[in-house]
Coordinates of C-alpha atoms in Angstrom, one line a residue:
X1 CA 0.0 0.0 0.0
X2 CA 1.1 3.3 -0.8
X3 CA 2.5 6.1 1.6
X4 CA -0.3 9.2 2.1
X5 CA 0.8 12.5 2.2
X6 CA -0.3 14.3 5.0
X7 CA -0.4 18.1 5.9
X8 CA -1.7 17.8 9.9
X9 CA 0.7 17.4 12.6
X10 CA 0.2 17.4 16.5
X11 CA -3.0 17.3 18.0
X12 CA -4.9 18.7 14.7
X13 CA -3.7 14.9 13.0
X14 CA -5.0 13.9 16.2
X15 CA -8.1 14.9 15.7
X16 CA -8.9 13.9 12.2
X17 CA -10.7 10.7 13.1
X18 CA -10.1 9.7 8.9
X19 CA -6.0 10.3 9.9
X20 CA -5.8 9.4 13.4
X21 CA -4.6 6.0 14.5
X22 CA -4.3 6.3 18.1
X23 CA -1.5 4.3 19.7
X24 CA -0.2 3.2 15.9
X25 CA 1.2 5.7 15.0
X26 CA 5.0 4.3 14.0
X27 CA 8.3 5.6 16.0
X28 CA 9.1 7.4 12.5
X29 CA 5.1 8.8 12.3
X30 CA 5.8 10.1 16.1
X31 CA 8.6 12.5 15.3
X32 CA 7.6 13.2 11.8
X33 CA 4.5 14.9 13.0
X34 CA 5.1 16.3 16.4
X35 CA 3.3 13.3 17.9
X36 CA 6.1 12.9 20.9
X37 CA 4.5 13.4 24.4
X38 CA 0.7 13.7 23.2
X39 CA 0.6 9.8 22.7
X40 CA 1.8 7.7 25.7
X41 CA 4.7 5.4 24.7
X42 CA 3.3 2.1 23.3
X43 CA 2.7 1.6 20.2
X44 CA -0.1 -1.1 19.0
X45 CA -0.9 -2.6 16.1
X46 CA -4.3 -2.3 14.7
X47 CA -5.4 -6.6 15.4
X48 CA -4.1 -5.3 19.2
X49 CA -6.2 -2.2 19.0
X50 CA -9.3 -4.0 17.5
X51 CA -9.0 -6.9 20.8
X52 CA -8.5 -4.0 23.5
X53 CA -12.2 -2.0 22.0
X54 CA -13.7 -5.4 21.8
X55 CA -12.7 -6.1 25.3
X56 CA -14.2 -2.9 26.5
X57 CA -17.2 -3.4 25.0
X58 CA -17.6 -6.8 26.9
X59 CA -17.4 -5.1 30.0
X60 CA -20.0 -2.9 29.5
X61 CA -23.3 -3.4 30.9
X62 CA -25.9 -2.1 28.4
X63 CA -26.3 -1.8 24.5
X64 CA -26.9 2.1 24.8
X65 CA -23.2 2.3 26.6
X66 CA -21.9 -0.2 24.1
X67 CA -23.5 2.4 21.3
X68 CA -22.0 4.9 22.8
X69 CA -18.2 3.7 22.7
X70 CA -18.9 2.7 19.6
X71 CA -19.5 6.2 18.5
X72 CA -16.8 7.6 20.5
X73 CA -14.7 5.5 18.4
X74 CA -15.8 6.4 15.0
X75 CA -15.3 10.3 15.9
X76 CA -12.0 9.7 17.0
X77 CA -10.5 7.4 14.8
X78 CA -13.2 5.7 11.7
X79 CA -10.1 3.3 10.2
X80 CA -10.5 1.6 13.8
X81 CA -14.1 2.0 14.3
X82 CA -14.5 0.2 10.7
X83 CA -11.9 -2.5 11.8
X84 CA -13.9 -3.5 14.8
X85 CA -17.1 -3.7 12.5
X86 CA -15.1 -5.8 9.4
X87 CA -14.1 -8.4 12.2
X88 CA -17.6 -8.9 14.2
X89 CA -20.1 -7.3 12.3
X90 CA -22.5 -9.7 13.9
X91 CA -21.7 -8.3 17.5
X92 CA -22.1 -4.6 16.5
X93 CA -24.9 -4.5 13.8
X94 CA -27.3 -4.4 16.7
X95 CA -25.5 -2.0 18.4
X96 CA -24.9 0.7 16.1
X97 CA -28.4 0.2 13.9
X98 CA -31.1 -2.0 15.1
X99 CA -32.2 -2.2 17.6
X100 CA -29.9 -0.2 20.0
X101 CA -30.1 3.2 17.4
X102 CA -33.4 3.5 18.8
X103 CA -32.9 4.3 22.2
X104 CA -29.8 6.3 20.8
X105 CA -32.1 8.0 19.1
X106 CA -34.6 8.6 22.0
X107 CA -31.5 10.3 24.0
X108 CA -29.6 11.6 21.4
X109 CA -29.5 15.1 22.8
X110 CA -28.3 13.4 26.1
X111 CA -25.5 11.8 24.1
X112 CA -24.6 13.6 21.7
X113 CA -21.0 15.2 21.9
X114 CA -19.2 15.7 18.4
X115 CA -20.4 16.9 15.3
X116 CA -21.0 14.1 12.6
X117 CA -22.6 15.2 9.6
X118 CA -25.1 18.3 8.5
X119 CA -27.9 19.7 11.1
X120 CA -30.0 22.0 8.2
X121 CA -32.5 24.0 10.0
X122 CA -35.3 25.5 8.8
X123 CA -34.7 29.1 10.0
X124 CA -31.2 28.8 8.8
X125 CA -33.0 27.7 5.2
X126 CA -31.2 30.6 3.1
X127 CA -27.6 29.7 4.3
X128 CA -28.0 26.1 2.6
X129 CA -25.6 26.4 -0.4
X130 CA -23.1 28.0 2.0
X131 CA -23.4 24.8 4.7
X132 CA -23.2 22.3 1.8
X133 CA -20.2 24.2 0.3
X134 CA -17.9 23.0 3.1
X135 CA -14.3 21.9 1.5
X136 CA -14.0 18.9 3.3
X137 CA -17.1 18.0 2.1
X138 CA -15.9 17.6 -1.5
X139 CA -15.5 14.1 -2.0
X140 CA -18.9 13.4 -0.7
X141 CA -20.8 10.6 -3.3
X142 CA -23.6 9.1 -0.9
X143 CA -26.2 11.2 1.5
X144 CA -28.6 9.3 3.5
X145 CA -31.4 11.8 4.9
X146 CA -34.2 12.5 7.1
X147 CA -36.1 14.8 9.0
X148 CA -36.9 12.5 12.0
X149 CA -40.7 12.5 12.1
X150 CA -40.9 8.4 11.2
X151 CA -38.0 7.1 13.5
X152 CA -38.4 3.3 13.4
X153 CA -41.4 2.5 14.7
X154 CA -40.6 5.2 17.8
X155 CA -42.4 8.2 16.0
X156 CA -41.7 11.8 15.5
X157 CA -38.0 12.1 18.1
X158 CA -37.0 15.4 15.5
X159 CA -33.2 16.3 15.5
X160 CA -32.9 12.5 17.4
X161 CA -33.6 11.2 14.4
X162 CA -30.0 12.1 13.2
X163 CA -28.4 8.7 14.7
X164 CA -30.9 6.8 11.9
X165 CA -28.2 8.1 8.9
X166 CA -25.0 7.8 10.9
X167 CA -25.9 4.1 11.7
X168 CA -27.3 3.7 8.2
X169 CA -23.0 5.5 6.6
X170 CA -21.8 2.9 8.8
X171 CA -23.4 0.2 7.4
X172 CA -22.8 1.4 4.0
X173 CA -18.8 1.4 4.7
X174 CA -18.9 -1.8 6.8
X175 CA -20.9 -3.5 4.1
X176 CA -19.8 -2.3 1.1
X177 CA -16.5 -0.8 1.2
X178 CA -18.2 2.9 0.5
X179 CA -15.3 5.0 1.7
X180 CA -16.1 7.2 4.7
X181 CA -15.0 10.8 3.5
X182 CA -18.1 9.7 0.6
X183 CA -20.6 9.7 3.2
X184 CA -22.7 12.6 4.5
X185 CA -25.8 12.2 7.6
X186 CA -28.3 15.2 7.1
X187 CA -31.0 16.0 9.2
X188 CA -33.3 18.1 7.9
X189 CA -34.6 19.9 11.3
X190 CA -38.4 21.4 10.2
X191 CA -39.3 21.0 14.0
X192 CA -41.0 18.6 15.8
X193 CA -44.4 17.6 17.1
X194 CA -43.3 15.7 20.0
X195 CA -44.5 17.9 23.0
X196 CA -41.9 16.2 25.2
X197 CA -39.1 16.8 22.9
X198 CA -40.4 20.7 22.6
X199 CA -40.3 20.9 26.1
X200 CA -37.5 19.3 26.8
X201 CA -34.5 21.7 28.3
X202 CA -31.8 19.9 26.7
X203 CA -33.0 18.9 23.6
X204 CA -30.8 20.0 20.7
X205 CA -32.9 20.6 18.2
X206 CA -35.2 23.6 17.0
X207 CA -38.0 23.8 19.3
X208 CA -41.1 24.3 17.1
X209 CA -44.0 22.8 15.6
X210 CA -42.8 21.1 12.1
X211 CA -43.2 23.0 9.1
X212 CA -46.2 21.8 7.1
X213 CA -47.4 22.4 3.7
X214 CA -46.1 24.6 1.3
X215 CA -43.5 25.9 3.4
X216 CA -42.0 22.2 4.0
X217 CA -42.6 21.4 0.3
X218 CA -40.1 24.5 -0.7
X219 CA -37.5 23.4 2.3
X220 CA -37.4 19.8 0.6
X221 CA -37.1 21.5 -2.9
X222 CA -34.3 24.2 -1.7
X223 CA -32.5 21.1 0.0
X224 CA -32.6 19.2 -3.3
X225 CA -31.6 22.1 -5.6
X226 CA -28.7 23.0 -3.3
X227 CA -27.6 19.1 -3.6
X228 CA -28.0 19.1 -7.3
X229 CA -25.7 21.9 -7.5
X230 CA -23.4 20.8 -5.1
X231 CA -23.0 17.4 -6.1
X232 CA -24.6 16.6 -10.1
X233 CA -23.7 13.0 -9.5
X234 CA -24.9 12.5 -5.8
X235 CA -26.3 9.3 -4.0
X236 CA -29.5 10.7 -2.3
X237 CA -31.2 8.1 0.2
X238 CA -34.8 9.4 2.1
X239 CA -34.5 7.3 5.3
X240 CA -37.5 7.7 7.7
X241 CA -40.2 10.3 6.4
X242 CA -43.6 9.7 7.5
X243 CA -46.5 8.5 5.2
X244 CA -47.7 11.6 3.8
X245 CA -44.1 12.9 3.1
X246 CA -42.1 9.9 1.9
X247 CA -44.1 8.7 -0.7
X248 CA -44.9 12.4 -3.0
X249 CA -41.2 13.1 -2.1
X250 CA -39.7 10.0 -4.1
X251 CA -42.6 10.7 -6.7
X252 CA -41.6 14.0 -6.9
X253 CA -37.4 13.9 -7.4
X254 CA -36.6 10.3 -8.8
X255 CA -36.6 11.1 -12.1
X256 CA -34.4 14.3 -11.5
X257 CA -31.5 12.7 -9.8
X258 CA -30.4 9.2 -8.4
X259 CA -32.2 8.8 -5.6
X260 CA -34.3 6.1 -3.6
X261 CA -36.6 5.6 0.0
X262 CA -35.3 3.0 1.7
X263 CA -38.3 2.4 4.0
X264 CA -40.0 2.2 0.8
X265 CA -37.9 0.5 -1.9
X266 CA -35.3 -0.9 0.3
X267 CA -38.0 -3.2 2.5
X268 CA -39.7 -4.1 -0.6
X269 CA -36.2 -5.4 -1.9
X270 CA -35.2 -7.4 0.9
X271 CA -38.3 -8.3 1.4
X272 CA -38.5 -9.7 -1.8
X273 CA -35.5 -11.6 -2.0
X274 CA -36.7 -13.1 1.0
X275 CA -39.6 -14.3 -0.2
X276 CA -38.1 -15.6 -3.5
X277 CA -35.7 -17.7 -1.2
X278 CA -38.5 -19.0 0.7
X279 CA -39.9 -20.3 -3.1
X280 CA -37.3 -22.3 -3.2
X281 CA -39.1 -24.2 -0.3
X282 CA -41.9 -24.6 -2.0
X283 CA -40.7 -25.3 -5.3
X284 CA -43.6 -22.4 -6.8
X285 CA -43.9 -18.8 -8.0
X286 CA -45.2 -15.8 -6.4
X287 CA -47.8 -15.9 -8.7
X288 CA -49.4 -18.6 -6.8
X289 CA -49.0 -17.3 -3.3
X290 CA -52.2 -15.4 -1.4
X291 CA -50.1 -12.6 0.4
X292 CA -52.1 -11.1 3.6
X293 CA -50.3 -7.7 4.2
X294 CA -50.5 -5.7 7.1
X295 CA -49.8 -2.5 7.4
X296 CA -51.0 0.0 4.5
X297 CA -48.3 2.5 4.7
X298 CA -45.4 3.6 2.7
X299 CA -43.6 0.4 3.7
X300 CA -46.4 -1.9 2.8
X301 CA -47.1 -0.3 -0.5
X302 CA -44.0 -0.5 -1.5
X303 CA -43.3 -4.3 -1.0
X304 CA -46.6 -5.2 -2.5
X305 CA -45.4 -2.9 -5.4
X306 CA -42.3 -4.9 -6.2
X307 CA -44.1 -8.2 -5.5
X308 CA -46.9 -7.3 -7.8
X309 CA -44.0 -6.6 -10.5
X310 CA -42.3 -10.2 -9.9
X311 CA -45.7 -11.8 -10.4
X312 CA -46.4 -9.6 -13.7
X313 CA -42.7 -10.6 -14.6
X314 CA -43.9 -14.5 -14.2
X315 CA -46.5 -14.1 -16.1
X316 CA -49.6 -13.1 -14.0
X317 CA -51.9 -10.3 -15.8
X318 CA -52.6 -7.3 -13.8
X319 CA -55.8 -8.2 -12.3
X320 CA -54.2 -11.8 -11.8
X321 CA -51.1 -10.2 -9.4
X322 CA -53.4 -7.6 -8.1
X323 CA -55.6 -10.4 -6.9
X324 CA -53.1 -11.6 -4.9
X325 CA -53.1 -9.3 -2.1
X326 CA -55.0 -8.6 0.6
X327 CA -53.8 -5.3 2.4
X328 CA -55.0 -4.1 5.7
X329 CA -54.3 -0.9 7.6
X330 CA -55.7 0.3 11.4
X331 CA -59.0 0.4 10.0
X332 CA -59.4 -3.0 8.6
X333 CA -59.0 -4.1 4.9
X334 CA -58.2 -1.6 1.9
X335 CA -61.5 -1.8 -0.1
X336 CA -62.7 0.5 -3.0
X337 CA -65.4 1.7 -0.9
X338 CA -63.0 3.8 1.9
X339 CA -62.5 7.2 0.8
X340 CA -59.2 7.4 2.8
X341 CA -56.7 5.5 0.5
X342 CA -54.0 7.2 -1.0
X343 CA -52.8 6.1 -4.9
X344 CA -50.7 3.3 -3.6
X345 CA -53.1 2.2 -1.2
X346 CA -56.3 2.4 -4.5
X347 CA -53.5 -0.2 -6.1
X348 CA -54.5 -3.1 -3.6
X349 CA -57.8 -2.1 -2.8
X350 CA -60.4 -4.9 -2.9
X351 CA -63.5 -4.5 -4.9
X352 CA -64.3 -7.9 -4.3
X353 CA -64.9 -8.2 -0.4
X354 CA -68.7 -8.8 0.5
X355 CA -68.4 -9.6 4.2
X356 CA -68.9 -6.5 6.3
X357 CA -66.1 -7.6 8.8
X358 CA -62.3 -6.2 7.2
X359 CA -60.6 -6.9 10.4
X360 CA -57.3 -8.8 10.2
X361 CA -58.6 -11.9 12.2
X362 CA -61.4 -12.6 9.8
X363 CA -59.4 -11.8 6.6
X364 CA -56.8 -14.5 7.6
X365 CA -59.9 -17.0 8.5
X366 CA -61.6 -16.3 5.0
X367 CA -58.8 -16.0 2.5
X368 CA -56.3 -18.5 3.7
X369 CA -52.6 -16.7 3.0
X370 CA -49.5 -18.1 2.2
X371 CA -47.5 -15.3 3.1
X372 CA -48.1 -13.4 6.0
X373 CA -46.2 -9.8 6.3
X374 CA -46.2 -7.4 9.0
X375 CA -45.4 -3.5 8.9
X376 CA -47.3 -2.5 11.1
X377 CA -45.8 -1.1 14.0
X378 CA -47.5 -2.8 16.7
X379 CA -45.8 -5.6 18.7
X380 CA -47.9 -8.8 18.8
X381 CA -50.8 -8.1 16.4
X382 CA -49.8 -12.0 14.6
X383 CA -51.9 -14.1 17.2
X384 CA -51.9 -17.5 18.3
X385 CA -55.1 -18.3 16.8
X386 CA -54.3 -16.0 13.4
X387 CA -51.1 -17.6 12.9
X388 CA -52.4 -21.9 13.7
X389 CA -55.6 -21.1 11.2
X390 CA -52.5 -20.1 9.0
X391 CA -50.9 -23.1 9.6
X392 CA -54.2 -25.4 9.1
X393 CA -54.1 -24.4 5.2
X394 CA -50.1 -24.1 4.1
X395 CA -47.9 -26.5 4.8
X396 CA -44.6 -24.0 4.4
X397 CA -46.5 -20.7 5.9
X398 CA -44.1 -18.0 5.1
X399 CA -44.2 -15.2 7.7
X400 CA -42.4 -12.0 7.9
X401 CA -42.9 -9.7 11.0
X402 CA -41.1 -6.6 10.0
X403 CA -41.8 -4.2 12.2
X404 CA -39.0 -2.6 14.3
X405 CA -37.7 -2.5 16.9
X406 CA -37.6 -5.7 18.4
X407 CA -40.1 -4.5 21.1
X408 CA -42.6 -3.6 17.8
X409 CA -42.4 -6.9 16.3
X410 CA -45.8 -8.5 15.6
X411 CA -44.7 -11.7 16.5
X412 CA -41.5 -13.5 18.3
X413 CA -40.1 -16.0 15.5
X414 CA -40.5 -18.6 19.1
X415 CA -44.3 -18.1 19.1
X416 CA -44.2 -18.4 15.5
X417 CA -42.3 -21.6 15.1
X418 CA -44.5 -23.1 18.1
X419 CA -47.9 -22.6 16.7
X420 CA -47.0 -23.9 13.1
X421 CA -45.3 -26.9 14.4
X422 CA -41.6 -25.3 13.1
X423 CA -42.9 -25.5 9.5
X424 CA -43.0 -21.8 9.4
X425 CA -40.6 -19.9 7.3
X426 CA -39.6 -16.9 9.3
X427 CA -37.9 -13.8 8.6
X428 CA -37.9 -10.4 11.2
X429 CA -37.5 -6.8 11.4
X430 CA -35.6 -6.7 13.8
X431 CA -32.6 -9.2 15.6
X432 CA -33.9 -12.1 17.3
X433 CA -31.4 -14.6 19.5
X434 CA -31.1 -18.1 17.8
X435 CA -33.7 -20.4 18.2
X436 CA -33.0 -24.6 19.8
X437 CA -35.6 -27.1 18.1
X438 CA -35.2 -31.0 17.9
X439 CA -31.6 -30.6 19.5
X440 CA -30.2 -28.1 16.5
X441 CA -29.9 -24.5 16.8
X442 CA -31.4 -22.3 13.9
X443 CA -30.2 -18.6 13.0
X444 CA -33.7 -15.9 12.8
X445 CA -33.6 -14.3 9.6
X446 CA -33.7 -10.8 9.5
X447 CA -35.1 -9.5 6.9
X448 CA -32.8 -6.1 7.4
X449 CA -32.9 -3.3 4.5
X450 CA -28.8 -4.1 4.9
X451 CA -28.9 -6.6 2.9
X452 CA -30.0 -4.4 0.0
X453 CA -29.0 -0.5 0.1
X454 CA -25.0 -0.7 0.8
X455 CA -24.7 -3.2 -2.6
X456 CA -27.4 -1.1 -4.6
X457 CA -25.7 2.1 -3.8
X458 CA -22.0 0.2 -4.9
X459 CA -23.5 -0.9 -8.2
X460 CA -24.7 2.3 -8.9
X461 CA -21.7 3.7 -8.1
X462 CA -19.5 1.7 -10.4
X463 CA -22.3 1.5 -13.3
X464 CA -22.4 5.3 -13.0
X465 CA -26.3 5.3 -13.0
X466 CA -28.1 8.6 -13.1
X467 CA -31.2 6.9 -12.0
X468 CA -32.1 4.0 -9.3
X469 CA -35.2 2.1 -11.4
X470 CA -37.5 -0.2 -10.2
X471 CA -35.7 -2.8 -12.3
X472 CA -32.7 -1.8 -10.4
X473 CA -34.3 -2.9 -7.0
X474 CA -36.0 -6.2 -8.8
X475 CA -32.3 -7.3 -9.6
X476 CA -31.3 -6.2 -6.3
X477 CA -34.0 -8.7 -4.7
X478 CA -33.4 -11.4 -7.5
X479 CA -29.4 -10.8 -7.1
X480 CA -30.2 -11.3 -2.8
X481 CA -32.5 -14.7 -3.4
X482 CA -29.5 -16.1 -5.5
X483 CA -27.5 -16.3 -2.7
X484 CA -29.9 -17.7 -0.4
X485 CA -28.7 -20.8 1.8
X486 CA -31.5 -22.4 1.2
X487 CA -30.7 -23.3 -2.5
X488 CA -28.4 -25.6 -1.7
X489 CA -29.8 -27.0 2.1
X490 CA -33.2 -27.6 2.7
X491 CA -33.1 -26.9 5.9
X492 CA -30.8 -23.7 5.6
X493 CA -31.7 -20.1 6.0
X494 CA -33.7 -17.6 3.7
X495 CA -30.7 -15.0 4.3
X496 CA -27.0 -15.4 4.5
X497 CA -25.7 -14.3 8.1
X498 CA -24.4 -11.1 8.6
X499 CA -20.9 -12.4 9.0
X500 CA -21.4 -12.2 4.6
X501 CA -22.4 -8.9 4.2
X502 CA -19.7 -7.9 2.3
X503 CA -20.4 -11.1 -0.1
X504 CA -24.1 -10.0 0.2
X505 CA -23.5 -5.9 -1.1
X506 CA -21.2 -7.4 -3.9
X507 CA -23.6 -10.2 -5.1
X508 CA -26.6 -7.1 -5.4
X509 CA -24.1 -4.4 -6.7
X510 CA -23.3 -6.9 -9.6
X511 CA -26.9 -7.0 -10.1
X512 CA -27.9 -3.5 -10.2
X513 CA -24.9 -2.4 -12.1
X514 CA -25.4 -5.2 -14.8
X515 CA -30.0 -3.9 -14.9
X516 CA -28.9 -0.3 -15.0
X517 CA -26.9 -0.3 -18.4
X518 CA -29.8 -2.6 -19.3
X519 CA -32.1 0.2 -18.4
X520 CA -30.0 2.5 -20.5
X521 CA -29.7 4.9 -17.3
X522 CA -25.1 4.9 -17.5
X523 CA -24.7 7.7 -20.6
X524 CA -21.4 7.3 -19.5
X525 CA -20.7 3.8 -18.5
X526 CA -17.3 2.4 -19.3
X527 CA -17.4 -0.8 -20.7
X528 CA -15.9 -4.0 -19.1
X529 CA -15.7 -6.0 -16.1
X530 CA -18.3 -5.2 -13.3
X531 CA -17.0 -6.8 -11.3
X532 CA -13.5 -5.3 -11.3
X533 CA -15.4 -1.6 -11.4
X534 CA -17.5 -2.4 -8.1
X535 CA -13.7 -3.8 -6.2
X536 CA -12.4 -0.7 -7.6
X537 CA -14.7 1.4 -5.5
X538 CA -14.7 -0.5 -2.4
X539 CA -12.3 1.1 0.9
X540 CA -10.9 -1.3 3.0
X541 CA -9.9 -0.3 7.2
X542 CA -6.4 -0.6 7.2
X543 CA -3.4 1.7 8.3
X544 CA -1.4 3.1 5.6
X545 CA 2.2 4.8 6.2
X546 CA 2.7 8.8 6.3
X547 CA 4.9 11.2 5.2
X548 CA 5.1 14.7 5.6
X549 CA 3.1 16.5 2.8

């Protein structure tokens, strides 16, 4: 590996967490850069500095604190912080996403310490190109986004909400080699409408009602523009908008720049490729699946969505894949009579339903699903007696609780294995601990938007796509189910663990990149071997020499 020229010296190298490396810094590195008496006399290697955080971590006695350190690392020193992750993903995944980011998120003003990332205000609106216009900010490729109203399944928690697109960055590095100084967490701060937030002395953000309307509509639009201008060839991911927001704002910018919701397009992708694993179960096609969906909102409209599209891909006409799904929302089933639905919702609307009950219990009862999916937000809504009446009519129920956190979940993958006799297959939202059955232990699935956006955003990347299609996030699903375990052991898992993420992003950034040139959205696409572009692109945490620039 090359030497890197470096201009810092002293504490200000120091404190650069994409330059600092703590206690391995070489004997050279020391005097070359004024480093003498600020760093106490060992020096470490990086393996020895990885064991001493992970043995820190072990001796601390909640997730939150284990969050925490985690964080502290990443602003000190990210080569370390992404070292720890690239040797036990498995351990930290739930610590610095789900489920632990929502608590972090819940006290993020109590927590909070060093900057990380953009805080755009509303009243400061009209300095927005000059915040954006940072230099350090110039190699920036991927922003994840939000403006904290839809955090998890936690609600409106405002400027808290920030901690959703660190963890989000820090997937996208740990999974897919997307080089920190290419990452950038916004939070778009319109207010909030949390009155404990509001009233909160020590909460950080702007303590106001959120913008509504046409006033919110020009901040997303000024936000964009200043982004277009800033970056013509930006990365833009929507993470966490509520219903009414998410939906029109995708609608309204993905044909102007490459951008994508990953509550809405990423869950439908993983869930997807989920699904198509579990086929391989069956031995059948979506096509021929009766999918009971609950939960109506962004989320759930945009997994039917790309189910629908796998269907019409196998062949099913439109009426055929439409009557396939059965959605429901707080109010029962979606039927053409309500006068509440939004487009996506009018998609899966029944026009067929006669019995004046829509509740979820008598839906399951009367229309005997094979695929059971959850988004709804509230913990334990899949019943004992839903779930067996299930199980009376489908042999391999498939059944997807995806609501998160853990404590949201609709069912416990336990319950769900006990009432279908452990012929369920069961994918989550959220991390559940393995489960023992007839003397073997079995890995829960979790169906975890991870899987999907850190490879789609690399195979966009090095196919130089202007646009993320809905083909793009078929492939994506397709390129996920290819991998499954379960092609080649019956009795393996839907997913592959988390310890293969890295194996997982490349498998779905060859896939997108190979459906975006076929999409005609790379003008400028080179030529030649995918899969030596995406390895081009990917950072690895690892130490490398300095001299003095």
């Amino acid at each position: 590996m090359s030497e890197l020229n470096v201009l810092l010296r002293g504490k200000a190298l120091l404190s650069e967490p994409l330059l600092n490396k703590g206690l391995a810094f070489s004997e050279a590195e020391r005097d070359a850069f004024g480093l003498r008496g600020l760093l106490p006399r060992n020096v470490e290697t990086l393996e020895e500095q990885i064991d001493a955080a992970l043995s820190f971590l072990d001796s601390l006695s909640t997730p939150l604190a284990r969050h925490v350190r985690l964080r502290e690392i990443q602003d000190s020193n990210e080569t370390l912080f992404y070292a720890i992750l690239e040797r036990d993903l498995e351990r930290c995944l739930p610590l610095i996403y789900t489920p632990t980011v929502g608590e972090a998120c819940q006290k993020f003003s109590q927590i909070w310490q060093k900057p990380r990332g953009l805080f755009l205000t509303y009243p400061e609106r009209d300095r927005m190109e000059e915040l954006l216009a940072d230099p350090s900010l110039d190699d920036v490729r991927v922003i994840v986004v939000t403006d904290g109203e839809r955090i998890l399944g936690l609600g409106d928690q405002g400027a808290g909400g920030m901690g959703i697109p660190i963890g989000k960055l820090s997937i996208y590095t740990a999974a897919a080699g997307i080089a920190p100084e290419q990452t950038l967490p916004i939070m778009l701060d319109t207010g909030t409408n949390n009155p404990e937030l509001r009233a909160n002395p020590e909460y950080i953000g702007w303590k106001h009602e959120r913008v509504r309307g046409a006033e919110y509509d020009a901040f997303i639009e000024q936000f964009v523009s200043a982004v277009q201008k800033r970056w013509p060839d930006i990365i833009l991911h929507w993470e966490d908008f509520a219903g009414p927001n998410a939906a029109p704002i995708l609608e309204r910018y993905q044909e102007r720049l490459c951008c994508f919701n990953d509550d809405i397009q990423g869950t439908a992708a993983v869930t997807t490729g989920a699904i198509l694993a579990a086929n391989h179960a069956r031995k059948g096609r979506l096509r021929d699946h009766t999918v009971v969906m609950l939960g109506g909102g962004s989320a759930g409209v945009g997994v039917a969505r790309l189910m629908y599209r796998v269907m019409r891909d196998e062949g099913a006409s439109e009426e055929e894949a439409r009557g396939r799904f059965y959605m429901l929302d707080k109010d029962g089933l979606l039927t053409t009579n309500r006068t509440d639905l939004d487009d996506g919702q009018k998609l899966f609307a029944r026009s067929d339903w006669q019995d004046p009950a829509t509740d979820f219990e008598t839906v399951v009862k009367r229309v005997r699903p094979s695929i059971l999916i959850g988004v709804s937000g509230v913990a334990g809504l899949f019943s004992e007696a839903i779930v067996r009446d299930m199980a009376q009519h489908c042999e391999r129920p498939i059944i997807f609780p995806l609501s998160n956190p853990t404590s949201h979940s609709e069912a416990t993958p336990a319950d769900l294995m006990t009432w279908t006799d452990g012929r369920a297959l069961v994918s989550t939202g959220s991390p559940f601990p393995p489960l023992k059955r007839d003397g073997k232990t079995h890995r829960i699935d979790q169906t975890n938007n991870a899987y999907i956006f850190p490879g789609l955003s690399l195979g966009i990347r090095a196919s130089g796509a202007t646009r993320a299609t809905e083909g793009m996030f078929m492939a994506a699903a397709r390129g996920l189910a290819a991998i499954s375990p379960l092609k080649d052991d019956p009795d393996g898992n839907l997913l592959p663990p988390v310890t293969e993420m890295r194996r997982v992003a490349f498998a779905v950034a060859e896939a997108v990149a190979s459906q975006a040139r076929k999409d005609g959205v790379c003008p400028h696409a080179a030529e030649g071997d995918l899969r030596e572009k995406i390895e081009s692109f990917i950072w690895k945490p690892e130490y490398r020499a300095y001299r003095k620039g």
